[in-house]
Each structure stands twice: as structure tokens, then as C-alpha cells.
Short mmCIF file of C-alpha atoms in Angstrom, two decimals:
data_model
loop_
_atom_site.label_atom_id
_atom_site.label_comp_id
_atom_site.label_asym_id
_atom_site.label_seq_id
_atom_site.Cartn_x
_atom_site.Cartn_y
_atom_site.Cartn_z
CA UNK A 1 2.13 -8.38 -20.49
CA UNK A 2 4.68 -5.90 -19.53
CA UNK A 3 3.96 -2.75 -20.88
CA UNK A 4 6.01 0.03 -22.65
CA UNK A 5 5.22 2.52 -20.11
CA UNK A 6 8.22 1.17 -18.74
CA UNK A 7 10.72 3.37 -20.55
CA UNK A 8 8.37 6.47 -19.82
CA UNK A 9 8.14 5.75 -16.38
CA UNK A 10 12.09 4.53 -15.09
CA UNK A 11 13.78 7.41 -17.39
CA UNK A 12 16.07 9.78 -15.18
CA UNK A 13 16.49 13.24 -16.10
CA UNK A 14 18.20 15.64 -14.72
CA UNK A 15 17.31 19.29 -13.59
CA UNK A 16 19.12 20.20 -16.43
CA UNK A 17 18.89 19.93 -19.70
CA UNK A 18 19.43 16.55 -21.56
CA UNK A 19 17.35 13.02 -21.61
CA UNK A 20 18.57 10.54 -19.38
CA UNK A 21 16.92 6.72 -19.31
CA UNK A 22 18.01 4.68 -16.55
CA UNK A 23 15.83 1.79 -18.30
CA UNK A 24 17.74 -0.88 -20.60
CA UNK A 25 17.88 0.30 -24.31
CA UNK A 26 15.10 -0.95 -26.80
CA UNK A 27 17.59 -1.52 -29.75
CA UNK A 28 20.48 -3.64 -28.34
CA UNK A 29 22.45 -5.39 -30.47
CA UNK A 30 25.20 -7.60 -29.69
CA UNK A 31 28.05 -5.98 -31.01
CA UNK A 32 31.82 -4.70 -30.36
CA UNK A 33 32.12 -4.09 -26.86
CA UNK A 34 36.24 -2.66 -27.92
CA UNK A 35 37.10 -0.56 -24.56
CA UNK A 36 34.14 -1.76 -22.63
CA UNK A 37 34.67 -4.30 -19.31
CA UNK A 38 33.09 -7.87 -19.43
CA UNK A 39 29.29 -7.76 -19.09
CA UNK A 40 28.41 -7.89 -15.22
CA UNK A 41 25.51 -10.08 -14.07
CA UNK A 42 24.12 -10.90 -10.34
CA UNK A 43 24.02 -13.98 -8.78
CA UNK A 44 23.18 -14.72 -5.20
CA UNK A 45 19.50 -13.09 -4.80
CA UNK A 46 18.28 -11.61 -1.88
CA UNK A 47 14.62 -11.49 -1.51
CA UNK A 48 12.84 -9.55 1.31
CA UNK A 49 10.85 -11.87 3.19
CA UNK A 50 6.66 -9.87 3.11
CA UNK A 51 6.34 -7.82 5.94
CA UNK A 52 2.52 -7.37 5.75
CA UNK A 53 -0.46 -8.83 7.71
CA UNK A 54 -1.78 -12.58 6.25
CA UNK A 55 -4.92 -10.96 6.08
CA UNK A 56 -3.80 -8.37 3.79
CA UNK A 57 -1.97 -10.93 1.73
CA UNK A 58 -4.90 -13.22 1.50
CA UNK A 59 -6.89 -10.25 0.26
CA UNK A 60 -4.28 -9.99 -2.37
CA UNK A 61 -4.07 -13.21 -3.48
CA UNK A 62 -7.54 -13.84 -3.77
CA UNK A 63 -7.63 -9.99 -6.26
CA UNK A 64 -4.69 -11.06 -8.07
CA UNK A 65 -6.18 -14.75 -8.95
CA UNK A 66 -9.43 -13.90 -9.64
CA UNK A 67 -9.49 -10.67 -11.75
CA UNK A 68 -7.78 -9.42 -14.99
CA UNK A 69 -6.11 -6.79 -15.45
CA UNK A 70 -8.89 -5.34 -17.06
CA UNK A 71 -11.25 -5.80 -13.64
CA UNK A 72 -13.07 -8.45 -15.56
CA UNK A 73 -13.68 -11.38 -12.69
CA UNK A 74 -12.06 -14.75 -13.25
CA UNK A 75 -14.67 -18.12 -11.96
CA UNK A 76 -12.33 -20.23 -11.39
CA UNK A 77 -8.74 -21.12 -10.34
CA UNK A 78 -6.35 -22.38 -12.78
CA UNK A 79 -2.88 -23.56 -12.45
CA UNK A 80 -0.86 -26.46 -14.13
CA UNK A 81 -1.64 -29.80 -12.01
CA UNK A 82 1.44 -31.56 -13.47
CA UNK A 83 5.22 -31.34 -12.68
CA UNK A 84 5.96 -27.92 -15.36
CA UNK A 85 7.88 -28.26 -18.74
CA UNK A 86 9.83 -25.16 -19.78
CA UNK A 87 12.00 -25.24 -23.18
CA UNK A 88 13.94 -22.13 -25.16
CA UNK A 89 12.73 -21.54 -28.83
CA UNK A 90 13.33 -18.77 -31.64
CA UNK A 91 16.64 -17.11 -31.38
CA UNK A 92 17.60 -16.58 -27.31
CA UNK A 93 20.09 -13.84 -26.84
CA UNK A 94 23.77 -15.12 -24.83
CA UNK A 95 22.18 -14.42 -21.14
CA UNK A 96 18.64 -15.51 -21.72
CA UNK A 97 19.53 -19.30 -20.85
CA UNK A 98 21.90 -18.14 -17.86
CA UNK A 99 19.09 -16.34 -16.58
CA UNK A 100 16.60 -18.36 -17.13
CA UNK A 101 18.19 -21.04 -15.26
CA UNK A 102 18.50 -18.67 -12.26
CA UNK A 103 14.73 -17.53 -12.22
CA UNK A 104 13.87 -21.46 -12.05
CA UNK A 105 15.76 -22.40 -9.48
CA UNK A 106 14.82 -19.72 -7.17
CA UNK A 107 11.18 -21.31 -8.03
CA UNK A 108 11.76 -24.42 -7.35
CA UNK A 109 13.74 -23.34 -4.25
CA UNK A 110 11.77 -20.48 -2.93
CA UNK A 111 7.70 -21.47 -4.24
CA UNK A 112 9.12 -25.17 -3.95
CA UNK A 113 7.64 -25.44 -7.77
CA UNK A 114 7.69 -28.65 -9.80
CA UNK A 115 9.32 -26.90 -12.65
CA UNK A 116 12.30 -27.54 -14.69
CA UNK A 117 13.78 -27.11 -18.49
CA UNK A 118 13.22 -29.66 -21.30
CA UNK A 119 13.94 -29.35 -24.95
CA UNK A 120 10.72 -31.81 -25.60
CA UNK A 121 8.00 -29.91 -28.03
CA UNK A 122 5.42 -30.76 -25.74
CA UNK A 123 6.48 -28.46 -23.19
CA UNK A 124 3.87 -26.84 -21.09
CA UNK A 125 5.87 -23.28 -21.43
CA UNK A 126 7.19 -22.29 -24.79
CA UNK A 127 10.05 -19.46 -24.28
CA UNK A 128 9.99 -17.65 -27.61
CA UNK A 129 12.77 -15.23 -28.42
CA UNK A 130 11.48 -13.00 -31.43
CA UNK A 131 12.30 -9.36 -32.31
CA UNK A 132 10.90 -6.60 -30.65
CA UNK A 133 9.32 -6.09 -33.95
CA UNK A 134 7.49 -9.09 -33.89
CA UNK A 135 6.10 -8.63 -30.70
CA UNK A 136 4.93 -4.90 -31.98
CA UNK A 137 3.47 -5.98 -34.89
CA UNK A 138 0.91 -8.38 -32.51
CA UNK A 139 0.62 -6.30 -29.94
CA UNK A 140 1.77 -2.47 -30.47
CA UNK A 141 2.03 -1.35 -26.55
CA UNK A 142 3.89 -4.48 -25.29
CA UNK A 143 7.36 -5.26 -24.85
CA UNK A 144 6.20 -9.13 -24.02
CA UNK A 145 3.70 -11.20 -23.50
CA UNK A 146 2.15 -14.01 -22.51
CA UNK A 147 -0.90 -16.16 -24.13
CA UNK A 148 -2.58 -19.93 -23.38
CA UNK A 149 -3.27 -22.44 -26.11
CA UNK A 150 -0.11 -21.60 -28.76
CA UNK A 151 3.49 -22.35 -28.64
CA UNK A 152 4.08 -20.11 -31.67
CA UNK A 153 4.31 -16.33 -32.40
CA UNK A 154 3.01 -17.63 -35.82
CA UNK A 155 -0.19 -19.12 -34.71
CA UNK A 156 -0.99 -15.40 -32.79
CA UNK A 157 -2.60 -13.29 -34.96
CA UNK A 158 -4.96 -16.56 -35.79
CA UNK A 159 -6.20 -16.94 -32.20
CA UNK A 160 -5.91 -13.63 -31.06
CA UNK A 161 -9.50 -13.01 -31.02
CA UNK A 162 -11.09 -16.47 -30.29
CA UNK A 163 -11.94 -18.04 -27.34
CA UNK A 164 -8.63 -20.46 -27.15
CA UNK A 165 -6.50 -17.46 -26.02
CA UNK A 166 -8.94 -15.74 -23.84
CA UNK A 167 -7.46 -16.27 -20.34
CA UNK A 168 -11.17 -15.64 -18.73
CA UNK A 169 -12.45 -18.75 -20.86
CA UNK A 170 -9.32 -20.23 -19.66
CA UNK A 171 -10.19 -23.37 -17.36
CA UNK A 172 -7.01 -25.46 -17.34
CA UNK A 173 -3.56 -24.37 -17.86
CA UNK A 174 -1.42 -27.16 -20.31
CA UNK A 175 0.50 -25.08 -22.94
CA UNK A 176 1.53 -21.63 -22.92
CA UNK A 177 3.71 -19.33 -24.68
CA UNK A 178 5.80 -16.33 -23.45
CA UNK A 179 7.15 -14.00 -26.29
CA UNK A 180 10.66 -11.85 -25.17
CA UNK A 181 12.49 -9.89 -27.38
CA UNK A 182 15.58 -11.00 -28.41
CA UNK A 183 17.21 -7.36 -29.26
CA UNK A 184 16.84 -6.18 -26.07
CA UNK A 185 19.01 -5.23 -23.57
CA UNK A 186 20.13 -8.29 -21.14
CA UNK A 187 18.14 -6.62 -18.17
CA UNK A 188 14.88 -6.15 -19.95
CA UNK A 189 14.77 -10.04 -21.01
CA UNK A 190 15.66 -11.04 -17.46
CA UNK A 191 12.60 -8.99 -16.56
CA UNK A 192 10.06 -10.17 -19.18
CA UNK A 193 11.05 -13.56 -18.30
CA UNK A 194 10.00 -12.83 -14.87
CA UNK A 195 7.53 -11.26 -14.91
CA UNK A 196 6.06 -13.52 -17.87
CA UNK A 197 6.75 -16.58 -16.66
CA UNK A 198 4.87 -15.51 -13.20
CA UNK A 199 1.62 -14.72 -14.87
CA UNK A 200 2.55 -17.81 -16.74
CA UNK A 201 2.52 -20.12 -13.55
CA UNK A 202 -0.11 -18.00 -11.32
CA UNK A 203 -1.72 -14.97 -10.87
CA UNK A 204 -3.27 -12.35 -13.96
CA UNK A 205 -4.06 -9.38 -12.15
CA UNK A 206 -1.88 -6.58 -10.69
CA UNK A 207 -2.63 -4.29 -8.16
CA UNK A 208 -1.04 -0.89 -7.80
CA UNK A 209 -1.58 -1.10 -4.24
CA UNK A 210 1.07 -3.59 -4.05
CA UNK A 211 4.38 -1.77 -2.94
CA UNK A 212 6.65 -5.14 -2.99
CA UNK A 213 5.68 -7.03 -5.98
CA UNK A 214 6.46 -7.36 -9.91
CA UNK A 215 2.26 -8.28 -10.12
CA UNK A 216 1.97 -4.35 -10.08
CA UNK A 217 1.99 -2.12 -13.20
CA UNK A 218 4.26 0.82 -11.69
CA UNK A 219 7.23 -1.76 -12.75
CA UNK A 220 9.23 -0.41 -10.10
CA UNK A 221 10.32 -4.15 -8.84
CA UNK A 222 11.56 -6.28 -12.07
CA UNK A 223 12.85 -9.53 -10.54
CA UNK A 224 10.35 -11.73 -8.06
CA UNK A 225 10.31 -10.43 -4.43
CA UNK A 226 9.66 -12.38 -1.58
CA UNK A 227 5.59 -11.65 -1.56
CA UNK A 228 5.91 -13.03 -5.68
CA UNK A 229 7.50 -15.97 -4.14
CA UNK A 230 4.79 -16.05 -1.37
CA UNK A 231 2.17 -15.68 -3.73
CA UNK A 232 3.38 -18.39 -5.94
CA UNK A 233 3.97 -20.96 -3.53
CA UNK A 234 0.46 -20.77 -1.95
CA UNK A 235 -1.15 -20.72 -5.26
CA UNK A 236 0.19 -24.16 -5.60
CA UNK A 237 -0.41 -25.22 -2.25
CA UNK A 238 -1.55 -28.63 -1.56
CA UNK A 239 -5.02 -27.74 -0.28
CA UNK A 240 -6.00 -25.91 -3.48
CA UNK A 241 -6.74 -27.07 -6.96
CA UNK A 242 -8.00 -25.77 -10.79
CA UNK A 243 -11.22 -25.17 -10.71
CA UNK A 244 -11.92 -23.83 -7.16
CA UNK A 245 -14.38 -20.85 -7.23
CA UNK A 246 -13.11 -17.66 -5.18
CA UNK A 247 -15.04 -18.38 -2.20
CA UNK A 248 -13.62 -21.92 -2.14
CA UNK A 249 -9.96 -20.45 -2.10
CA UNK A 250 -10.56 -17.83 0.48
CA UNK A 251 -11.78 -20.74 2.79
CA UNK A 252 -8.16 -22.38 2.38
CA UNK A 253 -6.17 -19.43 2.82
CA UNK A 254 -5.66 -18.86 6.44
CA UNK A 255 -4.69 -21.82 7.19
CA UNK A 256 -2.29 -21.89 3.87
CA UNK A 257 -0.60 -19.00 4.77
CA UNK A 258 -0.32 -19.31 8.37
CA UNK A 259 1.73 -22.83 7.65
CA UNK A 260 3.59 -20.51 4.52
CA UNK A 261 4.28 -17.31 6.31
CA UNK A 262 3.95 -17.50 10.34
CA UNK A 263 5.48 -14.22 10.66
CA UNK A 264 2.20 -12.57 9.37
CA UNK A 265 -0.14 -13.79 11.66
CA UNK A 266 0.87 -11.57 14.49
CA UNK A 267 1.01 -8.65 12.44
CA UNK A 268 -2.30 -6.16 12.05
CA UNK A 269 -3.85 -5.87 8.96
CA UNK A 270 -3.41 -2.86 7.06
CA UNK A 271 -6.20 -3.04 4.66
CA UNK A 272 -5.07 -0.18 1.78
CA UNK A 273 -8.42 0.80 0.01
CA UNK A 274 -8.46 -0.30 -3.88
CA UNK A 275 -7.17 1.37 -6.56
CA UNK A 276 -10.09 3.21 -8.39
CA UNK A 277 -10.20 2.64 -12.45
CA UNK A 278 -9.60 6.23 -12.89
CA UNK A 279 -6.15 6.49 -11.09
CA UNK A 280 -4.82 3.56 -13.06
CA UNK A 281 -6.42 5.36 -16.52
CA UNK A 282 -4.53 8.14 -15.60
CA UNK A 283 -1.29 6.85 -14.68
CA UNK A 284 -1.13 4.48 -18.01
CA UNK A 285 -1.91 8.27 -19.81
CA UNK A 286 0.72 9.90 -18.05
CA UNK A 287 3.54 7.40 -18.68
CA UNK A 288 2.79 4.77 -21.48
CA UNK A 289 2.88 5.37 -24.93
CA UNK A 290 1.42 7.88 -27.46
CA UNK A 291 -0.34 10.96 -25.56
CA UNK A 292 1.17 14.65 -26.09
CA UNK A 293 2.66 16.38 -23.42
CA UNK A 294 -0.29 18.46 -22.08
CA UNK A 295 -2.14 14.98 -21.94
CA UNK A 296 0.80 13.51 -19.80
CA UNK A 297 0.90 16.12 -17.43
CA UNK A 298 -3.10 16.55 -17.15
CA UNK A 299 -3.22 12.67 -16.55
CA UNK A 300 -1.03 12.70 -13.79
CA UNK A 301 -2.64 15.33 -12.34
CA UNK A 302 -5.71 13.22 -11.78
CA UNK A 303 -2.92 10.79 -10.91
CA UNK A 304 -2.39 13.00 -7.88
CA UNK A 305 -5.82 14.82 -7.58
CA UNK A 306 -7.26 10.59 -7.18
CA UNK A 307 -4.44 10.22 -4.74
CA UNK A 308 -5.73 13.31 -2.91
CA UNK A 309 -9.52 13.12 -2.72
CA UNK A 310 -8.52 9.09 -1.58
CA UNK A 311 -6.51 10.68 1.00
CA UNK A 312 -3.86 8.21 0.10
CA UNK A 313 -0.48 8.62 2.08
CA UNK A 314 1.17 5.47 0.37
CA UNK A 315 3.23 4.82 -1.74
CA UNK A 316 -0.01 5.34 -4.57
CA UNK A 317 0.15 9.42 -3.77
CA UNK A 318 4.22 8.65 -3.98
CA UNK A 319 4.15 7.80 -7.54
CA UNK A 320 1.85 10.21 -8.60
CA UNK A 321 3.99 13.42 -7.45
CA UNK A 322 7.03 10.84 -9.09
CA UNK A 323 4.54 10.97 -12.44
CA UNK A 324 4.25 15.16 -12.26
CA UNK A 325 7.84 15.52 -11.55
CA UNK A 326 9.19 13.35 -14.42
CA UNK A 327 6.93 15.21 -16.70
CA UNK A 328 7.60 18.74 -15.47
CA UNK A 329 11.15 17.73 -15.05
CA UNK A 330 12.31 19.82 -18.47
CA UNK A 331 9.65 22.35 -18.76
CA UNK A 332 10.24 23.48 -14.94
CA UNK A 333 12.64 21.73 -12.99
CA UNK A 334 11.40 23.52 -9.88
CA UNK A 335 8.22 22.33 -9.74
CA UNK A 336 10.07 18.59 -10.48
CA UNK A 337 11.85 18.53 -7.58
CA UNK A 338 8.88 19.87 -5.47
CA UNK A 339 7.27 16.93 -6.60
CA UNK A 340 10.35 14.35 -5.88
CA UNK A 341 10.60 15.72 -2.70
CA UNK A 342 6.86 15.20 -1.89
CA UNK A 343 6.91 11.32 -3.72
CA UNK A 344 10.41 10.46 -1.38
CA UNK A 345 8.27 11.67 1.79
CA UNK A 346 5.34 9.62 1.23
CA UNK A 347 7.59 6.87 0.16
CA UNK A 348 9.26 6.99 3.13
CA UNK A 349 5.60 6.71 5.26
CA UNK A 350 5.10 3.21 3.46
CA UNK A 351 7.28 0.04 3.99
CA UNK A 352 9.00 -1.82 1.39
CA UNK A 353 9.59 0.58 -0.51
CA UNK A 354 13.43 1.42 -0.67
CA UNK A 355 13.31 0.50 -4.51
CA UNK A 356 10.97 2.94 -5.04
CA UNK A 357 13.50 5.87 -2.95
CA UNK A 358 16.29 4.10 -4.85
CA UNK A 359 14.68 5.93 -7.93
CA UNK A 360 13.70 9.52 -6.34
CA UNK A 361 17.18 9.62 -4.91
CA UNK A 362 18.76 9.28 -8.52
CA UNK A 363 16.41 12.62 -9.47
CA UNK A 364 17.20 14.02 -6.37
CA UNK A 365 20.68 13.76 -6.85
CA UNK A 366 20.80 15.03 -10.35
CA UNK A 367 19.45 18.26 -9.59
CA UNK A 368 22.02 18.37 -6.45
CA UNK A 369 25.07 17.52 -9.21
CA UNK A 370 23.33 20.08 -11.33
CA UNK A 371 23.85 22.79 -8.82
CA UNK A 372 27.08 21.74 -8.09
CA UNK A 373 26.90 20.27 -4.76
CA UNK A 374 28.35 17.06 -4.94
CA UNK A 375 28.28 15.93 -0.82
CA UNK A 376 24.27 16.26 -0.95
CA UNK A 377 24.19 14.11 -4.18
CA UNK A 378 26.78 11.62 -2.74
CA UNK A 379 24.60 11.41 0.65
CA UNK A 380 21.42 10.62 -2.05
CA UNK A 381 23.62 8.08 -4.28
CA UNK A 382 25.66 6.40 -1.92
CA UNK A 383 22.99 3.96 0.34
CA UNK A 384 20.73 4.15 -2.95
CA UNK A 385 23.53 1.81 -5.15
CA UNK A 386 23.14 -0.75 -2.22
CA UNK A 387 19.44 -1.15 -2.55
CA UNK A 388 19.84 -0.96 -6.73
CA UNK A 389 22.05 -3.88 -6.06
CA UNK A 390 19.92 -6.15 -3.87
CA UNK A 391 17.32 -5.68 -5.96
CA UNK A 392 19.42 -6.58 -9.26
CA UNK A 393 18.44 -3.35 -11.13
CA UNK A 394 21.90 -3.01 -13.04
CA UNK A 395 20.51 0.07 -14.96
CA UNK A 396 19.37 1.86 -12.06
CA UNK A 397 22.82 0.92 -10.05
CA UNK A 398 25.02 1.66 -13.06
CA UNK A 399 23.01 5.32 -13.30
CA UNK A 400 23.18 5.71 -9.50
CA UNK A 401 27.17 4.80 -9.75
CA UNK A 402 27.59 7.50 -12.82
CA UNK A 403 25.83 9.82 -10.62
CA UNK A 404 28.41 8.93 -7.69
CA UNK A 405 31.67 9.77 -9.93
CA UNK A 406 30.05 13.00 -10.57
CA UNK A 407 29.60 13.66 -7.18
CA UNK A 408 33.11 12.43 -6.27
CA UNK A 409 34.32 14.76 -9.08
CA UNK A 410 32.42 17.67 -7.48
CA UNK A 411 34.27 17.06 -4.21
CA UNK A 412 37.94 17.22 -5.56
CA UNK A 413 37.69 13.09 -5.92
CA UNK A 414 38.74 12.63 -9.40
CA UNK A 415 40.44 9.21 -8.99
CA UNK A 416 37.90 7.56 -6.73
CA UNK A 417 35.70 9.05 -9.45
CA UNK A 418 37.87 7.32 -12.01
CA UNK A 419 37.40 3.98 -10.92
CA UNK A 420 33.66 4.45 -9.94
CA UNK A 421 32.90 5.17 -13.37
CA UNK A 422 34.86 2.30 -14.74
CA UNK A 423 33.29 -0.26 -12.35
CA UNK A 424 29.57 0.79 -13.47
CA UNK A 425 30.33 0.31 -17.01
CA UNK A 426 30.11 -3.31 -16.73
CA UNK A 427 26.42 -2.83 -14.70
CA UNK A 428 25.35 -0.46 -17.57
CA UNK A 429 26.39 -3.35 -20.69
CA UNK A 430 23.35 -5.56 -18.79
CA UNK A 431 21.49 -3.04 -17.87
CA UNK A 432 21.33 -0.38 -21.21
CA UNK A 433 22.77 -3.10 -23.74
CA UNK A 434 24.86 -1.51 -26.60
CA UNK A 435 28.14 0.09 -26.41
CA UNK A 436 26.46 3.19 -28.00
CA UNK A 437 23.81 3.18 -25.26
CA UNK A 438 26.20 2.95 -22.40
CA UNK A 439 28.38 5.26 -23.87
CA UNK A 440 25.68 7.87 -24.43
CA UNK A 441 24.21 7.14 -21.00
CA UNK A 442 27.90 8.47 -19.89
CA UNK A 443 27.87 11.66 -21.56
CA UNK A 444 24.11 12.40 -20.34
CA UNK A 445 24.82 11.97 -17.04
CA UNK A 446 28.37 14.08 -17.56
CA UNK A 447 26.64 16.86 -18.57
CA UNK A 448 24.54 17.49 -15.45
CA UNK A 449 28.00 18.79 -13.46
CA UNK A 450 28.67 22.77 -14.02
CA UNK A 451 32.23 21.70 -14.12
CA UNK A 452 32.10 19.55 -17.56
CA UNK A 453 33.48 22.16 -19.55
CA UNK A 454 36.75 22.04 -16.94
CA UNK A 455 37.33 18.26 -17.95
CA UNK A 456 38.61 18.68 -21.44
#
């Protein structure tokens, strides 16, 4: 399920004062839009092919198919063994069928899936649009989910405990159900839908050690990458089947991915140790849902103390000083940017992981709008609204772009600003939702520069 650590964790603020959240709003409605541009949405994707070792990819595809979440061990392989039904119930919002119809062809295209839309009952993969309310009221910490055996949000609470919705019973996959809000903003459907629909179709698990992949709790990537796509397409290869034990698969691999991904067989293995239960405790502390503040902050300290005695220099230790410095970020904003600074370095020692800069540079360039020096923030912004875009994260690229017309402003730009501004605004209706939310997304990010006050 995708968790709600999500608004914790992507929230930008400023080394100044005032809450900024580059994540989509929680309470969109669909409503007056007076003054606002059309709604923006991206179309041609561009996936990063993996640039990892097969080895290391067969390690992760056997960790990812085979465990839970929870570390509990899965026996066997399951997958659908049919062409795949999909069909829209419950009350969709305007872009979730636009979108929808995007994420399955890039399956079909890119994991050459069997998988299309039907409006037949019997689907295999029920789509439910329900309220976020709904979805709270079954399961408090999740923004969706997905669960075997049901088609219904209805017939939830029934089978919530029992063994027909326990995915380690689970032996083959037929009917499924993925619940999305429907009050959302556009972006956070898109992302529930993929990242729903994936666990749907294949793997359970995430692993934090995964730097390019949505199967990885930091939520950092939101649409499927090019390892998802990887991962997907070899878990319905040919040569595998439901019911294959783990020692079955990994005897298939090699061979699967050397005919998938040739490009990974001449590359050396890097083999990143596992992620220890008590770093991924203390990172769901730090950032999800109902600790105090002192708890945040003393979780991600054993966030980063974990990352430390691991000697970790990935992008693992990255996240953690990214952890301290969004909670120390309003409390003191020096010690924040120490720890941005540190979590862009070791970023920068791991590959694929210019998303995951994207974000530190929007901090980074906050504080450097804060102090008024708008050519450091505009070196920060500038190559970070690129990467925003090609990995179709409107919120972050319509945050970035705000950032950039306060820069420009800084520097004596004010038209250029102008137009800047304008051009994120329809970004920020996909990625934040409501007029209010865009709107107030504006007026945070306008009060970071010293010169507001000389604006009128």
C-alpha cells in the first residue's frame, strides 16, 4: 500500500519560516479553477533504462518476490497465468481514465504484458475510486491499497482478517482490487495507480536499497522506472510460472535477464548490504504518521546512526541526513542545511539518483532565496526542473519552477519571473489539486524572498 509518510517525507520547507508541501494536496476537490491555466499533464515517458549489474538485479527480484513487506517469506511465486482484465469502478476522478490508459500501455509496451481494460465484472483487477475517507476508515495509515480475493471496498472489513486476503496464503492470483482515492489531487491517483497496480501484477516487497524503483518505501520515484519495467517483464517471463519455489526462480534468472537486459551482464555487481529492520523502524517513525516531534527527530537519528555504524555511503545514509534536515528544518535551519548538504553529497556518490538531488536542490535553494541570493538558487533550480520533468513529478517541477521566479526576481528578472510563475501554475493544478492549494503553495514559496514586502 502506499503509505502516508508520503506527505511527511516530500514536504519542502524553507529556511524560513512557513510550511511548504511539494506533495499533491489530500483534500482536492474539483472545483472553480476562475484565473487558473488548463490543467497540465505529461505524455511521452522517458524511462531510464537499469544501470546495475544482472546479478544485483536478480538478487532483487528474487527479495522483492519472495518477501513481504513485513520480512515474512513468501513459498511460492504467484502471478496471473491469463491475458489480465482491468475495469474502472466507484466514482473515478476526470484524469484517472486518461492515466490509466497511459500506465497500461507503457505495460504492455515496455513489460510486453497481456493486459488491457474491460468493463466485464469478472475482471481480474477491480479499480475502485472511493474517498480518502473510505480508505481511512479500513486502513488508517494508507492512502491506497491493494488486496486479493474482493472486488469491493464493501466486502473489506469482512475479509480483512481471514485467510482469503492474506497475500502469504495467496497461491494464485485471479481477482484483485486496488482502492484510490477519488478526492485527491490528479498526481497522487496517477501514483497509487502505479504503484498499486505493480504490486497488483508482481512483486510485494520493497527494498530501501533500491535507488531507481517505486517497489521502495522512500517514495521518492512515483511513476514505473525502467528497473519496475525490468522487474515486471521478467516476472512474467516465459520460463517462469505460479507456484515456483525461490530456489526454482533463481535457477531461471540468469538466463532471463541476460535475454531481458544484455547491458547488465558486463557490468560488476555491486552487492549493497540489506537494509536492517531497525533503519526502516526508524525511518517510518521519523516521517509517517502520528509520533511527536522529539520522536521524529530521535528516529531519524537512528536513521542516520544505522546508516553510520553500516558504513553506508548510498543513497540509504542520503535520506537519513534528508530525514534530520526536514525535521530540524524549523527548529534550526542551520543544522537543516548541514544535513541537505551532507544527503546531496552522498546522493551524488550513488547512481540513479538525480530524483532524489531533484528534491535536496529544492531545500537547498530555499534557504539560498531565503538569504537573498537568487544566482545560487537559480544554479540549484534550473537543471533540477529538467529531471522533475522526466520523471513526471508535476508537484516537485511546479515547486522547483516557483522557486525559479523567485530566483529570477532576486536577480532584477521580474518578467522572465512573470511568465515562469504563470507556466508552473498549470504543473501545480495536477500536482497540488485545488485552486486553494496551488494558490497557497504560491504565497508559501513567496514568502521565502527578503524582498516580498517590496512587491506590494
Amino acid at each position: 500500500m502506499r503509505k502516508v509518510l508520503l506527505p511527511v517525507l516530500m514536504s519542502l520547507v524553507g529556511c524560513m519560516p512557513g510550511h511548504m508541501s511539494d506533495t499533491p494536496s489530500r483534500g482536492f476537490v474539483q472545483e472553480s479553477v476562475s484565473g487558473m491555466p488548463p490543467l497540465k499533464s505529461f505524455t511521452t515517458p522517458t524511462p531510464e533504462r537499469p544501470t546495475r549489474s544482472n546479478i544485483d538485479i536478480a538478487r532483487d527480484f528474487l527479495e522483492l518476490s519472495f518477501s513481504l513487506e513485513s520480512g515474512r517469506e513468501l513459498p511460492a511465486l504467484t502471478r496471473f497465468e491469463q491475458p489480465i482484465s482491468v475495469r474502472v469502478t466507484g466514482a473515478p476522478p476526470a484524469t484517472l481514465l486518461p492515466d490509466l490508459t497511459r500506465l497500461i500501455y507503457r505495460l504492455k509496451s515496455e513489460a510486453r504484458l497481456n493486459v488491457g481494460l474491460t468493463k466485464s465484472a469478472d475482471a481480474n483487477i477491480t479499480i475502485q475510486a472511493v474517498s480518502r475517507a473510505d480508505i481511512r476508515k479500513n486502513l488508517p495509515q494508507a492512502a491506497c491499497f491493494v488486496v486479493p480475493n474482493i472486488s469491493d471496498i464493501s466486502e473489506y472489513k469482512a475479509a480483512k482478517r481471514t485467510s482469503k486476503t492474506n497475500w502469504a496464503l495467496l497461491r494464485n492470483r485471479d481477482r484483485l482490487a486496488i482502492f484510490v482515492p477519488n478526492d485527491a489531487s490528479p498526481q497522487e491517483v496517477r501514483d497509487c495507480l502505479h504503484e498499486e497496480l505493480a504490486q497488483a501484477l508482481g512483486p510485494l516487497n520493497d527494498l530501501y536499497r533500491l535507488p531507481d524503483s517505486v517497489f521502495n518505501d522512500d517514495n521518492i520515484h512515483t511513476v514505473l522506472t525502467g528497473f519496475d519495467m525490468l522487474i515486471l517483464r521478467a516476472y512474467y517471463a516465459p520460463e517462469l510460472r505460479t507456484g515456483m519455489s525461490k530456489r526454482q526462480v533463481a535457477a531461471k534468472l540468469p538466463a532471463i535477464l541476460a535475454r531481458l537486459n544484455p547491458r547488465g551482464e558486463g557490468l560488476s555487481p555491486e552487492r549493497p548490504n540489506p537494509t536492517p529492520r531497525s533503519y526502516i523502524a526508524a525511518v517510518q517513525t521519523a516521517l509517517g504518521p502520528g509520533a511527536s516531534m522529539p520522536q521524529r527527530r530521535k528516529a531519524a537519528q537512528k536513521a542516520l546512526d544505522v546508516s553510520r555504524a553500516f558504513g553506508w555511503q548510498d543513497h540509504r545514509r542520503a535520506f537519513a541526513h534528508y530525514a534530520m534536515g526536514r525535521i530540524a528544518t524549523q527548529s534550526n535551519p542551520a543544522e537543516a542545511l548541514k544535513h541537505f548538504q551532507a544527503a546531496d553529497q552522498f546522493y551524488a556518490r550513488t547512481g540513479a539518483t538525480t530524483l532524489h538531488r531533484a528534491y535536496v536542490a529544492s531545500q537547498l535553494a530555499s534557504h539560498a532565496i531565503s538569504q537573498g541570493n537568487g544566482v545560487r538558487a537559480l544554479s540549484l533550480v534550473n537543471p533540477a526542473i529538467h529531471i522533475a520533468k522526466t520523471h513526471e513529478n508535476a508537484a516537485l517541477l511546479s515547486t522547483l519552477m516557483l522557486l525559479r521566479a523567485e530566483a529570477l526576481e532576486l536577480t532584477g528578472r521580474s518578467s522572465e519571473a512573470q511568465h515562469v510563475r504563470l507556466d508552473s501554475l498549470g504543473w501545480a493544478r495536477y500536482g497540488f489539486g485545488s485552486e486553494w492549494a496551488v494558490r497557497a503553495k504560491m504565497r508559501e514559496i513567496s514568502t521565502l524572498s527578503p524582498i516580498r514586502g517590496n512587491r506590494g
